[in-house]
Coordinates of C-alpha atoms in Angstrom, one line a residue:
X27 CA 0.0 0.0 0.0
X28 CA 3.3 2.3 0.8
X29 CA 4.5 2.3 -2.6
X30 CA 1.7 3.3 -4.3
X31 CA 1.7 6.7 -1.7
X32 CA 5.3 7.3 -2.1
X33 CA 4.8 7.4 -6.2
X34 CA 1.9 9.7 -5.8
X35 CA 4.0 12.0 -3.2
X36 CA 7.0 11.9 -5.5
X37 CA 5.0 12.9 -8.5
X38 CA 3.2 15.4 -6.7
X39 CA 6.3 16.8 -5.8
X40 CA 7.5 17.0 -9.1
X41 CA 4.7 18.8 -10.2
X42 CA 4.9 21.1 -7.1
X43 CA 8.6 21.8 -8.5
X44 CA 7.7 22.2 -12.1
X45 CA 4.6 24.8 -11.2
X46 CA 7.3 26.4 -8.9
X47 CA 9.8 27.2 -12.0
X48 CA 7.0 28.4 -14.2
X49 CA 5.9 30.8 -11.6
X50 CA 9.8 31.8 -11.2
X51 CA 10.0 32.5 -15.4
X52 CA 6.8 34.5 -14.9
X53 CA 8.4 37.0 -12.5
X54 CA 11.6 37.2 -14.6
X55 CA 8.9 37.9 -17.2
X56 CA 7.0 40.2 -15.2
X57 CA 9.6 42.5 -13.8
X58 CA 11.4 42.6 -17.2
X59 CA 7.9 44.1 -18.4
X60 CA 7.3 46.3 -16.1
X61 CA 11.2 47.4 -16.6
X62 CA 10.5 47.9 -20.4
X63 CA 7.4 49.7 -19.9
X64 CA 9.0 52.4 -17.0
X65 CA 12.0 53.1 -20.0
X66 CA 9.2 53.4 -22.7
X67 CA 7.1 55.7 -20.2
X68 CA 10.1 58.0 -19.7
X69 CA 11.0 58.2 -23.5
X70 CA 7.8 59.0 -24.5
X71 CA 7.6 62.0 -22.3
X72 CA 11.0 63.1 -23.0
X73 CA 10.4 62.7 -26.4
X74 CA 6.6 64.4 -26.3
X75 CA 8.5 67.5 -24.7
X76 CA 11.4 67.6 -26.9
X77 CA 8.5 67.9 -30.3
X78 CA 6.7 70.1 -28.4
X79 CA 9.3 72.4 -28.5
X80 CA 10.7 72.0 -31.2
X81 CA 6.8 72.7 -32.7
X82 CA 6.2 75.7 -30.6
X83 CA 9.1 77.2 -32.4
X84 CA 9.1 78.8 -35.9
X85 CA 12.2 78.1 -38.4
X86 CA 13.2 81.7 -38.2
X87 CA 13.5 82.0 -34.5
X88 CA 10.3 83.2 -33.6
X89 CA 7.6 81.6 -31.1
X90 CA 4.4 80.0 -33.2
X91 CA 0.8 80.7 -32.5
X92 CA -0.6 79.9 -29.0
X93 CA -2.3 76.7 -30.6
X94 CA 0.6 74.8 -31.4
X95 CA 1.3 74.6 -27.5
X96 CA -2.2 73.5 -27.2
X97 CA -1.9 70.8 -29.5
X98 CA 1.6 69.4 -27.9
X99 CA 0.2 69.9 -24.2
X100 CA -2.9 67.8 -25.6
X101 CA -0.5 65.3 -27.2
X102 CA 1.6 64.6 -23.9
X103 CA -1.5 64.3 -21.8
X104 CA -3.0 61.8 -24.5
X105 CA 0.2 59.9 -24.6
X106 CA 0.0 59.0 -20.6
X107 CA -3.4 56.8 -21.4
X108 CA -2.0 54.3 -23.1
X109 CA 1.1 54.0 -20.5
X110 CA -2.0 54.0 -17.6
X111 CA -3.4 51.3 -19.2
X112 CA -0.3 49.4 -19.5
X113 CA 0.5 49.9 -15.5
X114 CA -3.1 48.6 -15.1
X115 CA -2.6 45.5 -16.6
X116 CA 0.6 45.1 -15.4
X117 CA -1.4 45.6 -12.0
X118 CA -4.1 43.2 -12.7
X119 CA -1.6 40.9 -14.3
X120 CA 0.8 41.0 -10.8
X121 CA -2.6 40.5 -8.6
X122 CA -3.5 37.2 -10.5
X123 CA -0.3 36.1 -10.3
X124 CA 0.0 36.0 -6.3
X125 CA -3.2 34.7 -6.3
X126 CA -1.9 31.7 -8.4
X127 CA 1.0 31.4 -6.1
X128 CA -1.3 31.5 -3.2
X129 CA -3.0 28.5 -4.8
X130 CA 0.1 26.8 -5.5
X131 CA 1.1 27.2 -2.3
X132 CA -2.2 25.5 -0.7
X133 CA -1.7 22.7 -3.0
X134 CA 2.0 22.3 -1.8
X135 CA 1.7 22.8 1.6
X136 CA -2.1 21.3 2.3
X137 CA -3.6 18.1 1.7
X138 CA -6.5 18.9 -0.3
X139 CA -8.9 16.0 1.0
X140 CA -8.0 16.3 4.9
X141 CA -7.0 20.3 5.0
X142 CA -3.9 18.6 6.9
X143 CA -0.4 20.0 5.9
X144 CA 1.3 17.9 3.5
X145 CA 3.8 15.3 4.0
X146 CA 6.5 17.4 2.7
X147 CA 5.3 20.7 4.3
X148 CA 5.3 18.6 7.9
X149 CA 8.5 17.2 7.1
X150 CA 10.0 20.7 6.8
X151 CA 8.3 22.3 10.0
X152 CA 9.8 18.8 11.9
X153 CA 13.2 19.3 10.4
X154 CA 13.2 23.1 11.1
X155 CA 12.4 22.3 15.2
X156 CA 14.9 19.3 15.1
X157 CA 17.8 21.8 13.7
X158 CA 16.5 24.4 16.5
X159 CA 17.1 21.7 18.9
X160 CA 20.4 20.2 17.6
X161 CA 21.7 24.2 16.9
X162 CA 20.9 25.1 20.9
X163 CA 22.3 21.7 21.9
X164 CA 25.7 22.3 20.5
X165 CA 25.9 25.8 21.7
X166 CA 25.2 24.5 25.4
X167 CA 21.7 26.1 25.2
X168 CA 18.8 24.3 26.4
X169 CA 16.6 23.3 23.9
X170 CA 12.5 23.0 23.6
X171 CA 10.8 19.6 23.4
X172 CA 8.5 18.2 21.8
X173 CA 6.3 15.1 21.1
X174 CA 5.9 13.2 17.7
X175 CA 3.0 11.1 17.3
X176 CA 2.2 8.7 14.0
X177 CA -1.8 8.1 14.0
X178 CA -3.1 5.1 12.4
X179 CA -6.9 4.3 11.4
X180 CA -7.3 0.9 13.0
X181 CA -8.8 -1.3 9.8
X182 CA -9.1 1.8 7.6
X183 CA -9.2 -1.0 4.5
X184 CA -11.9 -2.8 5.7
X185 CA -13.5 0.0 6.6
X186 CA -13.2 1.1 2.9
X187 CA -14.0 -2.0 1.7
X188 CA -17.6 -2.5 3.8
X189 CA -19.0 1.2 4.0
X190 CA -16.8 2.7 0.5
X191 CA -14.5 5.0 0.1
X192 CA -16.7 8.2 0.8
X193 CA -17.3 7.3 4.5
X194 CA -13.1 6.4 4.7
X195 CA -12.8 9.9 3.0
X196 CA -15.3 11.6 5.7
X197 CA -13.6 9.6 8.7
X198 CA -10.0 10.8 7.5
X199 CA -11.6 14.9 7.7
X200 CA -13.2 14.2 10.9
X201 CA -9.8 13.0 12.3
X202 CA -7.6 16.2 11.4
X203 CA -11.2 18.6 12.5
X204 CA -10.6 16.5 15.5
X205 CA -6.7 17.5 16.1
X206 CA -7.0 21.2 14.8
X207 CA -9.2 21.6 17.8
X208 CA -6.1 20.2 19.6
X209 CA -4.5 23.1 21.9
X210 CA -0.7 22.9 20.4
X211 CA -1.1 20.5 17.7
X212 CA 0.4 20.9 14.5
X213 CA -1.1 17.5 11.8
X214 CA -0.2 16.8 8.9
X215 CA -1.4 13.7 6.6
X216 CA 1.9 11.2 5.6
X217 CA -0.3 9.2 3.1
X218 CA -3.2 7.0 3.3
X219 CA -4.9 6.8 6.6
X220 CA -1.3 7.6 8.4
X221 CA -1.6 10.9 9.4
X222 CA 1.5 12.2 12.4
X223 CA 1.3 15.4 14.6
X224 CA 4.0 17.8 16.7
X225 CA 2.3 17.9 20.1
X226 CA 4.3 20.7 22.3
X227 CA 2.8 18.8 25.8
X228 CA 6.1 16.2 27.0
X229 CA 5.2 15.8 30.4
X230 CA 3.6 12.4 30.5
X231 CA 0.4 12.8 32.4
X232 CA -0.5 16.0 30.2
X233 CA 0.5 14.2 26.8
X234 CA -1.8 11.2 27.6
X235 CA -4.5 13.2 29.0
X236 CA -4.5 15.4 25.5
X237 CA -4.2 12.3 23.5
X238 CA -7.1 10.6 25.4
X239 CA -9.0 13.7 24.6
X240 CA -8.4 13.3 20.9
X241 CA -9.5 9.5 20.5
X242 CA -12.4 11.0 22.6
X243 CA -13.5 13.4 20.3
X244 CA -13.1 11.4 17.3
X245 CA -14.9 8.8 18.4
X246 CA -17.6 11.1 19.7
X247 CA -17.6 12.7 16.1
X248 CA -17.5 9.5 14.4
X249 CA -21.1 8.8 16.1
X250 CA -22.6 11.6 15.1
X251 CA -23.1 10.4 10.6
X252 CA -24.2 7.1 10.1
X253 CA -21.4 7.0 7.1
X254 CA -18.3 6.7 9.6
X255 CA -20.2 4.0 11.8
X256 CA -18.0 1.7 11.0
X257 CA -14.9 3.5 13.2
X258 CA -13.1 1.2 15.3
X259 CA -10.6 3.5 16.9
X260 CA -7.0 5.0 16.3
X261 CA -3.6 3.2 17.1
X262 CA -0.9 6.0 18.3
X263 CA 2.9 5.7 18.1
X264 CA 4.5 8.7 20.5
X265 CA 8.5 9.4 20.3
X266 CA 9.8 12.2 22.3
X267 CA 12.3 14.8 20.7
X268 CA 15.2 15.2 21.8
X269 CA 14.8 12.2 24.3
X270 CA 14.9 10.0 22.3
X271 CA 16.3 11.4 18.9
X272 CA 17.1 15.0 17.0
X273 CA 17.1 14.1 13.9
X274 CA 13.6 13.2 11.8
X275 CA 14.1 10.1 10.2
X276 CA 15.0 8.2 13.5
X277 CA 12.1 10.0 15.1
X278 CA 9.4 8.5 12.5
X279 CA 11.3 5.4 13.1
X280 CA 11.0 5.4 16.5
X281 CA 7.0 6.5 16.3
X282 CA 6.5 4.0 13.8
X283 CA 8.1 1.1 16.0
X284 CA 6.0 2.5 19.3
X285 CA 2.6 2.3 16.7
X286 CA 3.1 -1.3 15.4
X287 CA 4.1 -2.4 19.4
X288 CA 0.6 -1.1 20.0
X289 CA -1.1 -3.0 16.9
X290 CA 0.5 -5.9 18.0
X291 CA -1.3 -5.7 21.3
X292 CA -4.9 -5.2 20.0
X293 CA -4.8 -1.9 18.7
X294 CA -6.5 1.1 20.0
X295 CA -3.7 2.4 22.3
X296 CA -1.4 5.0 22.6
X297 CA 1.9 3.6 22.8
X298 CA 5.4 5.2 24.1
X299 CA 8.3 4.3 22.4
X300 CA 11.3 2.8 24.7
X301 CA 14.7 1.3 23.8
X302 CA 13.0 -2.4 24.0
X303 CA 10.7 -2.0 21.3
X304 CA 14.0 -1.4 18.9
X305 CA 15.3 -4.6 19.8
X306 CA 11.8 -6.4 19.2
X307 CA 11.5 -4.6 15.9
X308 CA 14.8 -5.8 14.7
X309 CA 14.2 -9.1 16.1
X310 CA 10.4 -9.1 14.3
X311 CA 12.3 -7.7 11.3
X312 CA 14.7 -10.9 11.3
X313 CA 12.3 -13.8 11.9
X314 CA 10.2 -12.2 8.8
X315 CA 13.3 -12.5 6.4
X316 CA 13.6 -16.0 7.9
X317 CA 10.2 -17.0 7.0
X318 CA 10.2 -15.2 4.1
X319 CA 13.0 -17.4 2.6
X320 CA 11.0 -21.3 4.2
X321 CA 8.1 -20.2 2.2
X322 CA 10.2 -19.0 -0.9
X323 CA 12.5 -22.0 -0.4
X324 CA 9.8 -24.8 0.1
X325 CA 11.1 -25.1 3.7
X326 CA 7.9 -25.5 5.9
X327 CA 5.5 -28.8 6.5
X328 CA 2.4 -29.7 7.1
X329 CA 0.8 -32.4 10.1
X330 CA -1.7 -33.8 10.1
X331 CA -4.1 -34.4 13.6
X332 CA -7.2 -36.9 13.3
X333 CA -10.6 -36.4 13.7
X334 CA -12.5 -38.9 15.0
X335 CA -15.9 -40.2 14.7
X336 CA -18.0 -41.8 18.0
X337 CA -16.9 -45.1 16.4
X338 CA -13.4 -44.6 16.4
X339 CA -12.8 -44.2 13.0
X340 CA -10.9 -41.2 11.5
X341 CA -13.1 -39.5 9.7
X342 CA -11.3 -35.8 9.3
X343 CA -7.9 -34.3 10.1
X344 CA -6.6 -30.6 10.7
X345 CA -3.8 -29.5 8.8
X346 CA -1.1 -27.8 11.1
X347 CA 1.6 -26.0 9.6
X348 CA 5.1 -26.7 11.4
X349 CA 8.8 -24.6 10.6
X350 CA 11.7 -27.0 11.2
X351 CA 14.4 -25.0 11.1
X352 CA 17.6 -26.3 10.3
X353 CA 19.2 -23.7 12.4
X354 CA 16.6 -21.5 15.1
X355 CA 15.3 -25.7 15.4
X356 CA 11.4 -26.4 15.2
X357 CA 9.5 -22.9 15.8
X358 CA 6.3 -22.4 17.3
X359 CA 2.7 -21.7 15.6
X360 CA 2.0 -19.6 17.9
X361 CA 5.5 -17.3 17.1
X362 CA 5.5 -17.2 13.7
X363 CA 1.8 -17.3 12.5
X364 CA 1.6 -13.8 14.2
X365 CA 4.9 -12.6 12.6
X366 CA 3.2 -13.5 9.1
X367 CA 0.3 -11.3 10.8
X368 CA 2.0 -8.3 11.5
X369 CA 4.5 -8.3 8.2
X370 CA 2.2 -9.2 5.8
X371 CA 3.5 -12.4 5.0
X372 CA 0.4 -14.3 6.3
X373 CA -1.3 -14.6 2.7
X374 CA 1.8 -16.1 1.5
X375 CA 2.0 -18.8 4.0
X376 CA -2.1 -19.3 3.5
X377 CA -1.4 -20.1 -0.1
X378 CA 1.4 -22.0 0.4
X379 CA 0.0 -24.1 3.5
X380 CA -3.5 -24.8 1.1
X381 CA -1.6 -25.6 -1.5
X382 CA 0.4 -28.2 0.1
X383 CA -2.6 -29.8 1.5
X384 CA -4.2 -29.6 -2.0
X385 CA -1.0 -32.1 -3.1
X386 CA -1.3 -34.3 0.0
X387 CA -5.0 -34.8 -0.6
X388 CA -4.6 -38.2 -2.6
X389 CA -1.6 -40.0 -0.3
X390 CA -3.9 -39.3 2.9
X391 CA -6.6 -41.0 1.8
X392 CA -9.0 -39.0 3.4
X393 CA -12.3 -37.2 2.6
X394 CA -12.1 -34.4 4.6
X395 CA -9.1 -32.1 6.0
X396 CA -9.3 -28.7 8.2
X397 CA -7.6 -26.0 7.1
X398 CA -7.0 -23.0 9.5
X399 CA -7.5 -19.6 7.8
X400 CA -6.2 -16.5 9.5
X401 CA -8.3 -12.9 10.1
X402 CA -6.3 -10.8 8.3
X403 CA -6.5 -13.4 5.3
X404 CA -9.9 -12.1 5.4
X405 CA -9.4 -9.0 5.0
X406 CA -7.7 -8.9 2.2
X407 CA -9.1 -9.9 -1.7
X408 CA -6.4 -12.4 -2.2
X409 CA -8.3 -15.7 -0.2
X410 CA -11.1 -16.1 -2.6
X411 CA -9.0 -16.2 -6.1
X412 CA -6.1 -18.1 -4.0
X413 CA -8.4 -21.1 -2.9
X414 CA -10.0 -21.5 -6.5
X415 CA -7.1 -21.4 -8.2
X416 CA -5.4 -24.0 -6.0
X417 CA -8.7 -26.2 -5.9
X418 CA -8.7 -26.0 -10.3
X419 CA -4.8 -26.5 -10.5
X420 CA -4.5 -29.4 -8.3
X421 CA -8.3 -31.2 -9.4
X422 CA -9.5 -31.1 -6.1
X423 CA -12.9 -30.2 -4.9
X424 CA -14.1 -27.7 -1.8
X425 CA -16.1 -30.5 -0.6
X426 CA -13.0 -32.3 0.8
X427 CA -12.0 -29.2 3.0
X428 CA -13.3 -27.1 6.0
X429 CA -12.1 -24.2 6.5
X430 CA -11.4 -22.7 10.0
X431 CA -12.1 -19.7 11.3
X432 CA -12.2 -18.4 15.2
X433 CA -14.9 -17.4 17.2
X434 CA -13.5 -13.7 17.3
X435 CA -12.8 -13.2 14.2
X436 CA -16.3 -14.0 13.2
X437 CA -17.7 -11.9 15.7
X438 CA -15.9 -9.2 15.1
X439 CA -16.2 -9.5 10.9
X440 CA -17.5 -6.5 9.3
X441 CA -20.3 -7.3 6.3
X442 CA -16.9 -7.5 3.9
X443 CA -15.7 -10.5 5.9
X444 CA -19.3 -12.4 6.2
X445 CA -20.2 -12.1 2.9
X446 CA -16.6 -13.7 1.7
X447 CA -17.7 -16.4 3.9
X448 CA -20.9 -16.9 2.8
X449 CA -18.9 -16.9 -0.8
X450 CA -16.7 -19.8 0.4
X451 CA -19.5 -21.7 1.3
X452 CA -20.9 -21.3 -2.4
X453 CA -17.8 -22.5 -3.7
X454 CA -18.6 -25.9 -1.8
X455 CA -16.4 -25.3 1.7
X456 CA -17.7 -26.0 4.8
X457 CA -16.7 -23.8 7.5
X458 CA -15.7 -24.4 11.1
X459 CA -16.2 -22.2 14.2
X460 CA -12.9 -22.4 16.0
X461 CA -12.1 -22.0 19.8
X462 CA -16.0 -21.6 20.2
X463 CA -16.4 -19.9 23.8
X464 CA -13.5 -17.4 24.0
X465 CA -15.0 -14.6 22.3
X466 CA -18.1 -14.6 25.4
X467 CA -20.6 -14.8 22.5
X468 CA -24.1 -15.4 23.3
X469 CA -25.9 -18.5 22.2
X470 CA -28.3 -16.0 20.3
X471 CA -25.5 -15.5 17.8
X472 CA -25.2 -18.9 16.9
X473 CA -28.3 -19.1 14.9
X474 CA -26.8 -16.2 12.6
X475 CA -23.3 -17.2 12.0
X476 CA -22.7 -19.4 8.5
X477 CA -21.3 -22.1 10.0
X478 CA -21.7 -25.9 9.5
X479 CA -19.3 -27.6 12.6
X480 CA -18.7 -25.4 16.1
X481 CA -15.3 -26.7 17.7
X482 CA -15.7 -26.2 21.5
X483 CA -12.6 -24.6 22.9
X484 CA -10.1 -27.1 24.7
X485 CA -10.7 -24.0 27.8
X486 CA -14.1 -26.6 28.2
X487 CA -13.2 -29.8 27.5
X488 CA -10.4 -30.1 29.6
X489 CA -12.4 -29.5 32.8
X490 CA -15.1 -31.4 32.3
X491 CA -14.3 -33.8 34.9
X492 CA -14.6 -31.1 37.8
X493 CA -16.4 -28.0 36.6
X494 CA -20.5 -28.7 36.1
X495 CA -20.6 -25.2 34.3
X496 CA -18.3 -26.6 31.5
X497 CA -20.8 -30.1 31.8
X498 CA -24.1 -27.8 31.3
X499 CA -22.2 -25.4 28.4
X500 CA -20.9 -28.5 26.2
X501 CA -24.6 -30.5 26.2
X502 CA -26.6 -27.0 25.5
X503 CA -24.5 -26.1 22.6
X504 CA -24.2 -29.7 21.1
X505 CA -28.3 -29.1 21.8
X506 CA -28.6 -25.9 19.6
X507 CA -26.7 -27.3 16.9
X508 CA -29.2 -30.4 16.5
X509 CA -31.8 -27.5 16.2
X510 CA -30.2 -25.5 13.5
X511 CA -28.3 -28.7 11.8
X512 CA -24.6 -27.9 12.9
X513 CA -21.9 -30.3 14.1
X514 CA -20.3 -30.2 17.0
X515 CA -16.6 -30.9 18.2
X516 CA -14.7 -31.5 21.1
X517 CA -11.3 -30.2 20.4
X518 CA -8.4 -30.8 23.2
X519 CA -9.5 -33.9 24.7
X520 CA -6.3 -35.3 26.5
X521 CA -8.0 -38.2 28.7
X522 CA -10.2 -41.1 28.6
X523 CA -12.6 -39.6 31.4
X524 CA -12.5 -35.9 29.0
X525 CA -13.6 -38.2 26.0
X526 CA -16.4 -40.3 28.1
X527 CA -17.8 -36.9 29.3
X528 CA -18.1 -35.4 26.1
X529 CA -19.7 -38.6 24.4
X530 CA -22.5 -37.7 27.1
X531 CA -23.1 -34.6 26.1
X532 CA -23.9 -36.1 22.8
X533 CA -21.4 -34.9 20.7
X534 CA -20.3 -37.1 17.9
X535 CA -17.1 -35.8 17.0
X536 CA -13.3 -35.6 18.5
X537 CA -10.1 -34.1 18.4
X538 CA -7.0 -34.2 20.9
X539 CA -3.7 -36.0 21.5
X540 CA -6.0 -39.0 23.5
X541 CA -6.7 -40.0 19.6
X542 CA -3.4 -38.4 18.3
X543 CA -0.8 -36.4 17.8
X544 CA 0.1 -34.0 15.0
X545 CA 2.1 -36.0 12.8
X546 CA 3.6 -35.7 9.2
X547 CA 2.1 -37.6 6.1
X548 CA 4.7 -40.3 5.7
X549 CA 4.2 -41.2 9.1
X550 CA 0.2 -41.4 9.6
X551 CA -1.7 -44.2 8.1
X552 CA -5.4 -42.8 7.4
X553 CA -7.0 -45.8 7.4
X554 CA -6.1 -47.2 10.7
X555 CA -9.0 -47.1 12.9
X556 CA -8.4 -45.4 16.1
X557 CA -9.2 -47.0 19.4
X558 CA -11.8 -45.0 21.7
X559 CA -12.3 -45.4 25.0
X560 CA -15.3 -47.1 26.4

């Protein structure tokens, strides 16, 4: 999405620079006019005077009739009309001029959707304070302070996607209305929905207290038009000058660092940069490449966990995507899955996870496998076309597959996201509510959601043995989906008593290491039937 901004900013510039050398010719132009005009001015009177002497005398000396002076006086005056009328245009001409460099100016300097300054306007005003600061430092003076923050739209493409691009247009203007009202805030618009601001508050109770007002008032503004409904907050990098750096590019850096820490914890907060986060970010940065490369380099696998019928049999497995690497050694799901999250790599390991299940299809010998499919793959438009294409290029058909999506994710899915799923159910997919009971969702919302199996979170299974609540919440739900024809599974069952419970709940299908382990293809035989406890 950055590229895309920076060519738009760099053309924009361009133009900027090219309107700014045409306006410089025009002045050359203008002031050799008015130069020409002053020296044509002054010869035409000189000259006027000169005939009009030269007529008020006779060839023999003598003065001529009184007329002749008449007639040169009239001539002079008559001569200064056409010079008036010259400076009057010249006038005019100057007038429209600075009004065009007015209007050049606003298009440099302001963004003309927001009415925020312009990336490269901000980006001079935060250089000029930062040279302030590093001038008085190296004089021995002390220097002013100030805080940088980098505002982020939480969602902002969804957002676009499910209401359009008006109401993202009207949300972005409500945002800078919002900081203008700001005592001491200077905003500017960096591209996109990234918008950053030179707050003059440092002291930390006062800078959290104004930013707390902000997200305030744009929420409370965002209420007020049923086109910006769909708001779900602002995420808020903050870097302190010169604290922690005098020179702008570390600054953003630094903002940008504290504004993705606060993404990766949920979003919606304002988030102070500190000498940790650098470390994590380079850290983040390196496991990316590194993942980057298994995917590139064919360097991932898949396992395989069965899912059992209440006779024992197999009758599904999930598909778990491991990294064995030859040098960190095996790395967690739970690490790098959200590293694919944060650095965009997650559709990339999606495709190539589906796609490796689409070739193991045939040696499992199986009719159904579970795929896992992250919420940011959702938000994006590359699932859809990614699943069809694998499913024509491999000859395999969306009935073998569920796809499995959490309970929050679901919850929380904007129109966008429920209508793609309602799409992958067309194509012939079934889909699976994962880690059902985590997201504190009513039973009400289970009648809505375009599901066909519900996997209870493990959180329930595992303490059925000594928690009645968790007895009571397994049978009800298994109950609901016999009235509106979805299956249910218990996921995480670990013991023989865990399975035994849940077979009296009346669920009918299984999943935990008491049937088996993760494993990979070459060492799981699908046609074994399992042994389940009696």
């Amino acid at each position: 999405m950055k590229q895309p901004i920076v060519g738009f900013l760099l053309r924009r510039r361009s133009v900027a620079e090219a309107a700014e050398l045409s306006m410089t010719r025009v002045h050359l132009l203008l002031g050799r006019t008015r130069q020409m005009q002053l020296v044509a001015g002054v010869f035409a009177v000189l000259s006027l005077v000169l005939f009009g002497a030269e007529m008020s005398t006779s060839p023999d000396g003598g003065v001529l009739p009184h007329g002749w002076g008449l007639f040169a006086c009239a001539l002079l005056v008559s001569s200064f009309f056409p010079l008036l009328g010259g400076f009057l245009f010249v006038g005019r001409l100057s007038g429209h001029i600075e009004e065009r460099e007015e209007e050049r100016d606003r298009l440099i300097n302001v963004d003309h959707l927001t009415g925020a300054l312009t990336r490269r306007k901000f980006i001079g005003i935060l250089d000029a304070r930062l040279q302030d600061i590093r001038s008085a430092q190296m004089k021995g003076r002390p220097s002013s302070e100030f805080a940088l923050l980098l505002i982020d739209v939480d969602h902002f493409k969804h957002i676009n996607d499910a209401f359009g691009h008006a109401a993202g247009d009207l949300m972005l203007r409500r945002i800078v209305d919002c900081a203008r009202r700001q005592v001491g805030w200077t905003i500017g618009r960096l591209g996109g929905d990234e918008f950053a601001a030179i707050v003059e508050a440092t002291d930390y109770w006062r800078l959290l207290s104004d930013i707390n007002d902000f997200m305030d008032r744009c929420r409370a503004a965002m209420a007020l038009n049923e086109q910006t409904r769909g708001y779900q907050g602002l995420s808020i990098g903050v870097a302190l000058a010169p604290k922690d750096a005098n020179l702008s590019d570390t600054l953003l850096q630094f903002a940008d660092i504290a504004l993705y820490a606060g993404k990766r914890n949920g979003r919606g907060q304002v988030t102070l940069f500190n000498k940790e986060m650098q470390k994590e970010q380079i850290e983040l940065r390196k496991d990316a490449r590194d993942l980057r490369a298994a995917i590139i380099l064919d360097r991932l696998d898949v396992h395989y966990q069965p899912i059992v019928g209440k006779d024992g049999q197999a009758i599904g497995a999930e598909a778990l995507v491991r990294w064995p690497d030859p040098f960190r050694g095996p790395t967690s799901p739970g690490h790098f899955v959200p590293v694919a999250e944060q650095t965009g790599l997650i559709d990339a390991l999606g495709e190539w996870v589906f796609r490796r299940v689409c070739h193991d299809f045939t040696a499992a010998d199986y009719p159904t496998i579970f795929v896992n499919i992250s919420g940011e793959q959702l938000k994006g438009e590359e699932l859809i076309p990614m699943l069809k294409s694998a499913l024509r290029e491999s000859g395999r058909s969306a009935e073998n597959f569920v796809l499995e999506i959490t309970e929050t994710v679901i919850l929380n899915a904007s129109d966008n996201i429920l209508q793609k799923v309602k799409e992958m159910r067309e194509i012939g997919f079934r889909i699976a509510l994962d880690d059902f009971g985590t997201g504190n969702s009513s039973f009400a919302v289970l009648r809505e959601l375009p599901v066909d199996i519900v996997k209870i979170d493990k959180s329930y299974i595992q303490t059925l043995e000594n928690d009645p609540t968790a007895q009571v919440f397994v049978a009800a739900v298994n109950q609901i989906g016999n009235l509106l024809g979805f299956k249910v599974l218990a996921e995480g069952i670990e013991t023989d008593e865990q399975s035994k419970l849940a077979r009296l709940a009346g669920l009918v299908m299984f999943q935990g290491y008491h049937f088996g382990r993760p494993r990979p293809l070459v060492a799981t035989d699908w046609k074994k039937v399992l042994r389940f406890a009696e």
